[in-house]
Short mmCIF file of C-alpha atoms and ligand atoms in Angstrom, two decimals:
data_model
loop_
_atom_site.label_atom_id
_atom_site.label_comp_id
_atom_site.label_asym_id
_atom_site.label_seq_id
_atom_site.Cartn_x
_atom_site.Cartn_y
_atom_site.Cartn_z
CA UNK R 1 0.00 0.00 0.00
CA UNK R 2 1.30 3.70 -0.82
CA UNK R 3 1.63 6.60 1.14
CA UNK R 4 1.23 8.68 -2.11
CA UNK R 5 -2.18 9.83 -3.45
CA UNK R 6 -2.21 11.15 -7.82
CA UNK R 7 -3.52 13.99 -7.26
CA UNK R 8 -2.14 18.06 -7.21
CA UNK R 9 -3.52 18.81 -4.03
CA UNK R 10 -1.58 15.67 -2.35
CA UNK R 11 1.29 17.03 -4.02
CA UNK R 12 0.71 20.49 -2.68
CA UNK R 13 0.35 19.31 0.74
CA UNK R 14 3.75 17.29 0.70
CA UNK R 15 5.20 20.70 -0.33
CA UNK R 16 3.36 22.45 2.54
CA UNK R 17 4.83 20.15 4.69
CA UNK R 18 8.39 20.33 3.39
CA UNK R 19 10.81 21.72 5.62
CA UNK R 20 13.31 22.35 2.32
CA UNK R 21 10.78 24.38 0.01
CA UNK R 22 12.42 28.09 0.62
CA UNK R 23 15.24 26.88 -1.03
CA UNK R 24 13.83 26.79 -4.54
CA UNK R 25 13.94 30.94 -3.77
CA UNK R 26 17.57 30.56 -3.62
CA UNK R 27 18.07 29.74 -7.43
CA UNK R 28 16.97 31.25 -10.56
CA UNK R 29 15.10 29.09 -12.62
CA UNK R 30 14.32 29.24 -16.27
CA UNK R 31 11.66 31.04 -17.62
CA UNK R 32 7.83 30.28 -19.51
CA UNK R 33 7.32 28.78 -22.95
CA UNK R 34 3.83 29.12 -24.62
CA UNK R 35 2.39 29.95 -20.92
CA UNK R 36 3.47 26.64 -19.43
CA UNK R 37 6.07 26.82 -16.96
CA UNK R 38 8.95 25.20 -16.79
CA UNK R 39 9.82 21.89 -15.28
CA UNK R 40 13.28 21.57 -14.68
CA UNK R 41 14.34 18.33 -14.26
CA UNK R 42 17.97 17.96 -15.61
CA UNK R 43 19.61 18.68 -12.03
CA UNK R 44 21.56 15.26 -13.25
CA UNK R 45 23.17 16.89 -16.21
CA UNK R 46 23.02 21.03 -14.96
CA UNK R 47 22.50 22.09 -12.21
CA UNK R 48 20.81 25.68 -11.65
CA UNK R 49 22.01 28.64 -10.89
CA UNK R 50 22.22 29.42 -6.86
CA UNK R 51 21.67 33.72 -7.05
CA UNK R 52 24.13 33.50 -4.37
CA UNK R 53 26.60 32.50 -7.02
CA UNK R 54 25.78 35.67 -9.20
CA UNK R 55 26.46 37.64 -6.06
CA UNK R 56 29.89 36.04 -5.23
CA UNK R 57 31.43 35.96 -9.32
CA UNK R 58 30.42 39.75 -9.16
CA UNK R 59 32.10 40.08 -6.27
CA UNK R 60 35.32 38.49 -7.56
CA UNK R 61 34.93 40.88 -10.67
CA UNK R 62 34.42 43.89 -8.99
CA UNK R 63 37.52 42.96 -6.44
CA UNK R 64 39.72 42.40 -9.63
CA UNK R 65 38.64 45.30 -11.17
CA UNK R 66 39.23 47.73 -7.85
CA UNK R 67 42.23 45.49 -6.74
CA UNK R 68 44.13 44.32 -9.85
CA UNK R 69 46.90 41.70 -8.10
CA UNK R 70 46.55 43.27 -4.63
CA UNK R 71 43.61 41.28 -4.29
CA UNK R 72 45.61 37.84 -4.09
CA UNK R 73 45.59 39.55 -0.68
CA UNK R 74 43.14 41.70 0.10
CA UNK R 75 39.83 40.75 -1.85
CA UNK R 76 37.61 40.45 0.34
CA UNK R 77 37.66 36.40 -0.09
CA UNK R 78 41.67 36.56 -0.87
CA UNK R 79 42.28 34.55 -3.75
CA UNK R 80 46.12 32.92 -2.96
CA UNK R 81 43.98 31.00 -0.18
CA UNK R 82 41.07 31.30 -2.04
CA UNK R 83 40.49 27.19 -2.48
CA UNK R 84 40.74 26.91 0.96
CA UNK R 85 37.22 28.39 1.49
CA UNK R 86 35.73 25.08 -0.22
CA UNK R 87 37.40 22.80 2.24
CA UNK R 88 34.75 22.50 4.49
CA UNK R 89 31.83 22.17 2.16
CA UNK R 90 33.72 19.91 0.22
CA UNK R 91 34.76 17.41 3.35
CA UNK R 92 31.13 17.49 4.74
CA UNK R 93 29.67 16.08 1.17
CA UNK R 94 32.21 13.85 0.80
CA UNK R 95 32.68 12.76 4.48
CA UNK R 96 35.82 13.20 3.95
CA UNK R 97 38.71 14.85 6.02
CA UNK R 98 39.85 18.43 5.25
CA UNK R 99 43.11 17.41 4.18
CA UNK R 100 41.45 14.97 1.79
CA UNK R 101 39.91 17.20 -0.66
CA UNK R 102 40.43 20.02 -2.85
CA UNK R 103 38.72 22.17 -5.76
CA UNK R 104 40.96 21.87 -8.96
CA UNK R 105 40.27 21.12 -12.00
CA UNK R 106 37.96 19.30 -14.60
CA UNK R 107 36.58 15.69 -13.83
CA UNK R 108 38.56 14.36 -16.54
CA UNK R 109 41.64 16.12 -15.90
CA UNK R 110 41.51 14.93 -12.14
CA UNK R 111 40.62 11.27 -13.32
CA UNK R 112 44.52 11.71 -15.48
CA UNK R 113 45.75 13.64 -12.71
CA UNK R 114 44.96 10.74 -10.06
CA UNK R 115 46.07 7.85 -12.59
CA UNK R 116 48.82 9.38 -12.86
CA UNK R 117 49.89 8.62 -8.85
CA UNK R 118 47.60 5.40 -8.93
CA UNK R 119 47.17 3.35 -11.92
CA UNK R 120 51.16 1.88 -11.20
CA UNK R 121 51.24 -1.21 -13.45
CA UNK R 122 53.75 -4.02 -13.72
CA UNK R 123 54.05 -6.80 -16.49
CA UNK R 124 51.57 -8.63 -14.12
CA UNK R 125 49.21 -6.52 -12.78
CA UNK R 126 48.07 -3.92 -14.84
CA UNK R 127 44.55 -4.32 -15.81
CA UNK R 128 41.59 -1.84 -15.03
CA UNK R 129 37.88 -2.45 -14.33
CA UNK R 130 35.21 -0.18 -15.71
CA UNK R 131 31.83 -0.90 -15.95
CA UNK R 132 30.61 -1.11 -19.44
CA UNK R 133 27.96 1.28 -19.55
CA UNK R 134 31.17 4.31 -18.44
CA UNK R 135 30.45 7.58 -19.21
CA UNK R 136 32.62 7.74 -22.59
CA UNK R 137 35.06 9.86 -20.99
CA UNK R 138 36.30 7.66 -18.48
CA UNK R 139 36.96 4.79 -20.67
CA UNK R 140 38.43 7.31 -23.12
CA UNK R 141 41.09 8.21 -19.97
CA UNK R 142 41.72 4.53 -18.99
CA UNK R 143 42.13 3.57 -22.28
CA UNK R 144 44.38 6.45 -22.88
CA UNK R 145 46.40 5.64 -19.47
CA UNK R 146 46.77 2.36 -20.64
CA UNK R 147 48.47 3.00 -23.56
CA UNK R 148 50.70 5.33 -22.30
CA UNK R 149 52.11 2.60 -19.96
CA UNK R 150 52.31 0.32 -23.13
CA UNK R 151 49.38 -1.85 -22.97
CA UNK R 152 46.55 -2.08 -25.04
CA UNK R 153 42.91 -1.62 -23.92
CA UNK R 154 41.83 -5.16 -26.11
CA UNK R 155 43.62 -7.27 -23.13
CA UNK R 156 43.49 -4.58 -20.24
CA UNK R 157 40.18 -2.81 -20.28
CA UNK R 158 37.91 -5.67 -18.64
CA UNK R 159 34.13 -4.47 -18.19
CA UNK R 160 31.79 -4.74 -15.83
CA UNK R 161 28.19 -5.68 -17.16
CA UNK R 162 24.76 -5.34 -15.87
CA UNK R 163 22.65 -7.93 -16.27
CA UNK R 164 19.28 -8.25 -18.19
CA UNK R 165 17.82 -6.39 -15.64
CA UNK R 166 19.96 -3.16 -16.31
CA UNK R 167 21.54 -3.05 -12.96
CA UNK R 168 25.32 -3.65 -11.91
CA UNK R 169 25.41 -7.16 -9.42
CA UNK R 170 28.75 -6.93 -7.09
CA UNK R 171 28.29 -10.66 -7.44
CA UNK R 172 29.69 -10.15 -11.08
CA UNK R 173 32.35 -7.91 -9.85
CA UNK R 174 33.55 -10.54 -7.43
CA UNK R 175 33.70 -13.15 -10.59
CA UNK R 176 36.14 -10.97 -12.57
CA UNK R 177 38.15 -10.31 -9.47
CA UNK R 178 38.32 -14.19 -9.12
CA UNK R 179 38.98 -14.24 -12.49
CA UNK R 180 42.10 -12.40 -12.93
CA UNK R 181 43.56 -12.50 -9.40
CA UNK R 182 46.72 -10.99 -9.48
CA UNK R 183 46.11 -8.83 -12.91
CA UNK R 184 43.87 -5.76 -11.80
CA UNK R 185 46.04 -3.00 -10.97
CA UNK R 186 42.81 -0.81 -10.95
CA UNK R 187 39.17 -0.36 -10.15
CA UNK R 188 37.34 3.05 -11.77
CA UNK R 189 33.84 2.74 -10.83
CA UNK R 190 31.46 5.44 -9.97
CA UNK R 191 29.26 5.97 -6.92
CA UNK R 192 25.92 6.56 -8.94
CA UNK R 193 25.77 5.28 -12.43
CA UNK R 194 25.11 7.48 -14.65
CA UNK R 195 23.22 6.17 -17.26
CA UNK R 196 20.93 3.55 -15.23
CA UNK R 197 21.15 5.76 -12.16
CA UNK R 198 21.95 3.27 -9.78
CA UNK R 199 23.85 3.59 -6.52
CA UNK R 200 26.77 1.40 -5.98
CA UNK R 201 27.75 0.15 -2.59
CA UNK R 202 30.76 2.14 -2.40
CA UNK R 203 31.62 0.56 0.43
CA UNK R 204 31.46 -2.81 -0.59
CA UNK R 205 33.48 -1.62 -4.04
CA UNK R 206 36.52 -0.40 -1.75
CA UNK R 207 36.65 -3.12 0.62
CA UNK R 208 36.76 -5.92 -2.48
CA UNK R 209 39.60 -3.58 -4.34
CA UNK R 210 41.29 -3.96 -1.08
CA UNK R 211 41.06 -7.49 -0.33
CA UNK R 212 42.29 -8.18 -3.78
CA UNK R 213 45.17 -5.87 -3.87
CA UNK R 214 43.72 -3.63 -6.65
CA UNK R 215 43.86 0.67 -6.32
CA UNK R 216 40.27 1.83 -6.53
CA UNK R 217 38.86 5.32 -7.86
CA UNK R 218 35.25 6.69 -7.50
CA UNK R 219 34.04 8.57 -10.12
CA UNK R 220 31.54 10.90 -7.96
CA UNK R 221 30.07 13.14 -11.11
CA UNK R 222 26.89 12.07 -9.91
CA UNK R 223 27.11 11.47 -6.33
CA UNK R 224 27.91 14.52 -4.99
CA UNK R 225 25.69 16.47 -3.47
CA UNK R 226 22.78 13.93 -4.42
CA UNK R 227 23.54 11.18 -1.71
CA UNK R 228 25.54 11.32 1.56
CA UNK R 229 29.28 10.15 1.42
CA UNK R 230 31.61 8.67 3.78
CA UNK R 231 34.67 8.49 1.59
CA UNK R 232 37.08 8.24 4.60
CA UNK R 233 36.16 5.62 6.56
CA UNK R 234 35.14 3.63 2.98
CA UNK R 235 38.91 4.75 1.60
CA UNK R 236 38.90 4.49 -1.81
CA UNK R 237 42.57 5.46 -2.86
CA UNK R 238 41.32 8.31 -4.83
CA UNK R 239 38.13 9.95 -5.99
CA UNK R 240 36.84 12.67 -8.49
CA UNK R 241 34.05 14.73 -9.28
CA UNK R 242 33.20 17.75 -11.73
CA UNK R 243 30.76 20.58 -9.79
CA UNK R 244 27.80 21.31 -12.48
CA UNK R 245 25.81 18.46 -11.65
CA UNK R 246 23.71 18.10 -8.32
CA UNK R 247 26.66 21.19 -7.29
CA UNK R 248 24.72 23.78 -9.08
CA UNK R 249 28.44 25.19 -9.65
CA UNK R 250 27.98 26.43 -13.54
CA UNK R 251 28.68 24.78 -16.54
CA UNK R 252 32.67 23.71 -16.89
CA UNK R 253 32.80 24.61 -13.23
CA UNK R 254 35.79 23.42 -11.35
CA UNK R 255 35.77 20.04 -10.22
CA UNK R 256 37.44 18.60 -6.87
CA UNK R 257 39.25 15.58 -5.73
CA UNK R 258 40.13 13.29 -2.97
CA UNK R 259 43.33 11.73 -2.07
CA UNK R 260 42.84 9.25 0.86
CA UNK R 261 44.97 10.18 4.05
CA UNK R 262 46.35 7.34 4.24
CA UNK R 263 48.61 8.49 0.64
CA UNK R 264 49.35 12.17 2.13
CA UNK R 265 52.78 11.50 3.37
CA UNK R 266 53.70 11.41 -0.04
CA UNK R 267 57.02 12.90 -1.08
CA UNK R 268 56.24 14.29 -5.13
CA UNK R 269 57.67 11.77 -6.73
CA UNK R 270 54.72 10.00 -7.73
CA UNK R 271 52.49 12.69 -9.19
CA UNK R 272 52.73 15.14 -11.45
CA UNK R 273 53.83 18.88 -10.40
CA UNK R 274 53.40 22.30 -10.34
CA UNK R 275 53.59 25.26 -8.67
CA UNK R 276 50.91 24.82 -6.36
CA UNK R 277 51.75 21.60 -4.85
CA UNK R 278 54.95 23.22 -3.63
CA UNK R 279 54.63 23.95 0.27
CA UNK R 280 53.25 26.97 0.49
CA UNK R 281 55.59 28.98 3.07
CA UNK R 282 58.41 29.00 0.66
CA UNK R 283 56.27 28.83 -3.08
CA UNK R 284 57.16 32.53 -4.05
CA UNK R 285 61.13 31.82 -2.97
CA UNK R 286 60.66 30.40 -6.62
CA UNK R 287 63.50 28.28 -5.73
CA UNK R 288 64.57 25.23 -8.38
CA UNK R 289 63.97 22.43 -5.87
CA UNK R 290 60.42 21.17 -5.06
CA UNK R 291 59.14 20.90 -1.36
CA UNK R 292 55.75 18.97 -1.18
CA UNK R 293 52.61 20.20 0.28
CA UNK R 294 50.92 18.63 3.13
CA UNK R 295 47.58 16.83 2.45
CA UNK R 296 45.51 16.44 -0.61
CA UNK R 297 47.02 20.30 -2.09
CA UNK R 298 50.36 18.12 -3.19
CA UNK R 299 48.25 17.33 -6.24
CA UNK R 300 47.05 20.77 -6.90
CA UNK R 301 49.18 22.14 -10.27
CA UNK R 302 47.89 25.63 -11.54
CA UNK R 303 46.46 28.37 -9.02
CA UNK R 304 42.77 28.02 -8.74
CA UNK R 305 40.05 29.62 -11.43
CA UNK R 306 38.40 32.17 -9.05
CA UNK R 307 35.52 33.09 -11.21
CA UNK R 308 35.16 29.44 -11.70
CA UNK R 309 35.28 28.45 -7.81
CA UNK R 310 33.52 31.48 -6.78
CA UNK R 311 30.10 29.62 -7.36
CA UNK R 312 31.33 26.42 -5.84
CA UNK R 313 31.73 28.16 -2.51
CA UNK R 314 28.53 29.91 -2.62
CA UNK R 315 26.84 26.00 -3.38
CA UNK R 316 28.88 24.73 -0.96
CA UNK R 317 27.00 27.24 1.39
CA UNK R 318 23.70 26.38 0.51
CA UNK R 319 24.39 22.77 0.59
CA UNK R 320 25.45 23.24 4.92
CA UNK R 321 22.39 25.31 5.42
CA UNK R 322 20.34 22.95 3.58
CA UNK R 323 22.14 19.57 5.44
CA UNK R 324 22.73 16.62 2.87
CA UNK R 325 20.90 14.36 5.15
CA UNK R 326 17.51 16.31 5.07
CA UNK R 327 18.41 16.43 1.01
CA UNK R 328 18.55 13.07 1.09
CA UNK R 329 15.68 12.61 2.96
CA UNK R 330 13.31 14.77 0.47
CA UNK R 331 14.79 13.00 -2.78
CA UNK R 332 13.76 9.69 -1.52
CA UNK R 333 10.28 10.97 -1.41
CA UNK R 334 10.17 12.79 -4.37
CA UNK R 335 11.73 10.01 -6.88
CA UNK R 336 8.78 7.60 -4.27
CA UNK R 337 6.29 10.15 -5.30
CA UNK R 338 7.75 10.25 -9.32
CA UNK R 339 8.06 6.09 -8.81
CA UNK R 340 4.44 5.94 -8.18
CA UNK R 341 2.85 8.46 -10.35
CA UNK R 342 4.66 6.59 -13.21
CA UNK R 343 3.03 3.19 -11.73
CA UNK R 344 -0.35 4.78 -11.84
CA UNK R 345 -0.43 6.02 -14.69
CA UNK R 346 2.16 4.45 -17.20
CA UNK R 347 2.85 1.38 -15.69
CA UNK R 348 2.77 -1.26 -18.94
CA UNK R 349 4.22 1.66 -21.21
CA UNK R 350 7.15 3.47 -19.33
CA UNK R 351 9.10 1.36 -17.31
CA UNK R 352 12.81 2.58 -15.07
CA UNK R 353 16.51 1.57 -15.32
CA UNK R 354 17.13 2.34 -12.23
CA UNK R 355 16.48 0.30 -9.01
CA UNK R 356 14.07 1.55 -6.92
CA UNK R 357 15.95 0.60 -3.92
CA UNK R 358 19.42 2.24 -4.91
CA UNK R 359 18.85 5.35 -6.67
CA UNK R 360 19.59 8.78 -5.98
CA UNK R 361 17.51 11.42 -7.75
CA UNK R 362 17.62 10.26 -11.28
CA UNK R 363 15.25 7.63 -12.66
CA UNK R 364 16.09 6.82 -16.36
CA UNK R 365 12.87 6.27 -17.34
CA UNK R 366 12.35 3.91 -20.72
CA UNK R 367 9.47 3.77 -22.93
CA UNK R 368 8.68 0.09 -23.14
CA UNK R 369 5.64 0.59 -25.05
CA UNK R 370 6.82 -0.42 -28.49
CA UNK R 371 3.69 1.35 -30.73
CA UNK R 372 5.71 4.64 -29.04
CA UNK R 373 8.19 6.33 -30.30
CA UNK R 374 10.84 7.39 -27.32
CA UNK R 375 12.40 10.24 -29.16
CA UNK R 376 8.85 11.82 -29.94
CA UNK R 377 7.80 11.66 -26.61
CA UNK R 378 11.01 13.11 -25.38
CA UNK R 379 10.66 16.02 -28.18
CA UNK R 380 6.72 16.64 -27.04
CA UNK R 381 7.75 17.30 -23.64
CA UNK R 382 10.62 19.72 -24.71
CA UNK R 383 7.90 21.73 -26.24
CA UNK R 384 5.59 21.38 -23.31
CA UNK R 385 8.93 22.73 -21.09
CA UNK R 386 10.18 20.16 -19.29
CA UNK R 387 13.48 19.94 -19.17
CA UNK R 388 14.88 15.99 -19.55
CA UNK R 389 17.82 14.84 -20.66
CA UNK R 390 17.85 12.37 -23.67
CA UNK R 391 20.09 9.10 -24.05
CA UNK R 392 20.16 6.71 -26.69
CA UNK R 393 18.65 4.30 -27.70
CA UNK R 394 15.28 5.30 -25.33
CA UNK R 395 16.24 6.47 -22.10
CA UNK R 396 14.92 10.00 -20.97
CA UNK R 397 16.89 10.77 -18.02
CA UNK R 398 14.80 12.71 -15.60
CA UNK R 399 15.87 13.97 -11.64
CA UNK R 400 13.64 16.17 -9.55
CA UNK R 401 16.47 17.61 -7.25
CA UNK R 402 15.57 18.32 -3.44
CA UNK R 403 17.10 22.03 -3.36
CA UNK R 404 14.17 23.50 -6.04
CA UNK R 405 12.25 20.76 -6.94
CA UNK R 406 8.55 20.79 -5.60
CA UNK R 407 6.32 17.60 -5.54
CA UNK R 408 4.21 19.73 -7.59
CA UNK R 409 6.70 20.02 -10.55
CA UNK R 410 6.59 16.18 -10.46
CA UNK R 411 3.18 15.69 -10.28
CA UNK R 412 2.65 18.46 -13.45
CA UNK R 413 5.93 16.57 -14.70
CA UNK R 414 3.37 13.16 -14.55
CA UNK R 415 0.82 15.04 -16.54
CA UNK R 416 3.14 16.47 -19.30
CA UNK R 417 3.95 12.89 -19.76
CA UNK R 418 0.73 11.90 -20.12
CA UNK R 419 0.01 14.94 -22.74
CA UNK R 420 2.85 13.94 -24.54
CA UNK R 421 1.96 10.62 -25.39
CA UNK R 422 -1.20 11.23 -26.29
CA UNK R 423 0.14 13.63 -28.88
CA UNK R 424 2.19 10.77 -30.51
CA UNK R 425 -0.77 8.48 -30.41
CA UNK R 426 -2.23 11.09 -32.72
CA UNK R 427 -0.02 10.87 -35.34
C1 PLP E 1 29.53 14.42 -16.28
C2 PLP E 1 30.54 13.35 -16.31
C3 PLP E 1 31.82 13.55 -16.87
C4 PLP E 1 32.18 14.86 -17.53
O1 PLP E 1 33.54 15.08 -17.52
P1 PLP E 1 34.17 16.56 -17.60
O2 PLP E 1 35.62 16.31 -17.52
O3 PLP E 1 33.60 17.33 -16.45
O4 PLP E 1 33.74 17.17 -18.89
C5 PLP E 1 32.73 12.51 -16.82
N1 PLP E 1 32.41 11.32 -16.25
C6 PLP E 1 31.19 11.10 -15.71
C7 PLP E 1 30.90 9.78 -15.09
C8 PLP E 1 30.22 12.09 -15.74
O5 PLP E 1 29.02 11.85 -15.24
#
């Protein structure tokens, strides 16, 4: 039996009682199309745009523009410690320690960055796990770090497969451990999946990389700020994220990474360098010999984008207000809510990738129906303004996201899905 009821006023009445709702006010969200509003559901892909984020890259404008360099000092945020001001944020929706983390970067470049130091083959162990439903750019960087140690992604990419059902088993994981004891140098697997939107027990992923004697990396791109991490006490060697996503950090915005503590006593000689992984008390001696930073900063090459972490920091201060537990909390209900308005109403025609107990706050819904054509549907509600994201060959990826998504938009998101079919029944 269901808690949930189809109906706009039981969806206005879970809003009423939602402890989260100001926080839609917090972000600007896109605008009308032929007097329909909009129903944003592509937190997954972009997230929106916090106005405290406008405030803060003005800020940063305005303090280069009255400063010039002085403000590597004396902005009001300085910049020269200026990545230090996502520390916290970044520990608490990680669970991670401070001197784990660290804003720098692009996903991808962090994923090469972190090979770099962790994907350490020999002539016996050097394979690398992926599932085979990766985002392409993470096989295109293993494949790409394979080569460049001299082996060829034919014998050491091995793939991870979901079953008929769609999902990832860990049972199948353990099998290609068995399999090739001794070969897998590396694990790259991601917390949430992107494509089927399932959540992997991250915990159970680091604790079989370690009793095989395999590295392990978590992709987090879409983890982060959607479900609650504990990435220190689970200790993958490494992990990486990118900040647009559930972040609501901008598009291209900085990413971050994590270096486990138990890898910070490192010395530099097993990662590449720059500038900013030089201690900092002596950096500006410019002096020819490197001294290492303390912590997770060791990897840090370039001085940080300030216009690109300026909205970072103010996401990172919504996210502490907001609590990722009580964010958690609400997206369970919401994608319950979503889950059963789809049952109700769709249930022989759209069906879900993703397991309803291990998602986040993506479904990938599929039309099953086969008289329907996927691609219309998606393209019908484009023009009634919802905002989905599209993957081949039928998926429409759709995630109400707790900061600014009301029950109501899913429950008008149910009936713009209804609309739209019907329109392609028509034709
Ligand atoms: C979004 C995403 C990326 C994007 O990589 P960028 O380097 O930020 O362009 C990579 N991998 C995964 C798993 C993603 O979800």
């Amino acid at each position: 039996m269901s808690a949930f009821e189809a109906t706009r006023e039981f969806a206005r009445s879970l809003d009423a009682a939602d402890e989260l709702r100001s926080f839609r006010e917090q972000f600007n969200l896109p605008g009308e199309k032929g007097g329909l509003k909009n129903i944003y559901l592509c937190g997954n892909s972009l997230g929106l745009q916090p106005k405290l984020a406008v405030q803060y890259v003005h800020e940063e404008l305005d303090d280069w523009g009255n400063l010039g360099v002085e403000g590597h000092f004396s902005a009001r945020r300085p910049w020269m410690p200026y990545h230090r001001i996502a520390t916290k944020g970044l520990a608490y929706l990680t669970g991670a320690q401070e001197n784990e983390v660290l804003a720098m970067n692009t996903l991808t470049v962090n994923l090469h960055v972190l090979m770099t130091t962790f994907y350490r083959p020999d002539a016996k162990r050097n394979k690398i796990v992926i599932e085979s439903t990766a985002f392409p750019s993470d096989r295109f960087a293993v494949m790409s770090q394979l080569r460049l140690h001299g082996f060829e992604p034919d014998d050491a990419l091995i793939e991870w497969q979901p079953r008929d059902d769609d999902q990832l088993h860990i049972d199948d994981l353990v099998q290609i451990l068995d399999d090739h004891a001794g070969e897998i140098a590396l694990l790259l697997l991601p917390g949430v999946q992107y494509y089927n939107g399932q959540v992997l027990d991250m915990a159970q992923l680091c604790q079989l990389a370690s009793d095989n004697g395999c590295a392990i990396g978590l992709d987090l791109a879409h983890a982060i700020g959607n479900v609650p991490l504990a990435l220190h006490d689970w200790a993958p060697d490494f992990a990486a994220w990118c900040s647009y996503k559930y972040m609501n950090s901008g598009p291209g915005a900085i990413g971050g990474a994590f270096v486990h503590a138990k890898h910070l006593d490192a010395d530099g000689t097993r990662q590449l360098l720059g500038w900013w992984g030089h201690e900092e008390s002596t950096r500006f001696k410019m002096a020819p010999t490197f001294a290492p930073a303390k912590g997770v900063e060791l990897w840090q090459l370039s001085n940080p984008p300030i216009l690109s972490l300026a909205p970072v920091i103010a996401s990172l201060e919504i996210f502490a207000a907001a609590g990722i537990d009580n964010l958690r909390e609400k997206s369970l209900q919401l994608t319950g809510f979503l889950d059963f308005l789809l049952q109700e109403g769709f249930a022989d025609r759209i069906g879900s990738l993703t397991p309803a107990d291990a998602r986040g706050c993506q479904m990938s819904l599929v039309v099953r129906d086969e008289t329907l054509n996927a691609r219309a549907i998606f393209e019908s509600l484009e023009e009634l303004n919802v905002t989905a994201d599209w993957r081949e060959p039928n998926v429409i990826r759709i995630a109400p996201v707790p900061l600014y998504n009301s029950f109501e938009d899913v429950y008008d998101f149910s009936k713009r899905l209804e609309l739209a079919i019907e329109r392609n029944e028509q034709k």
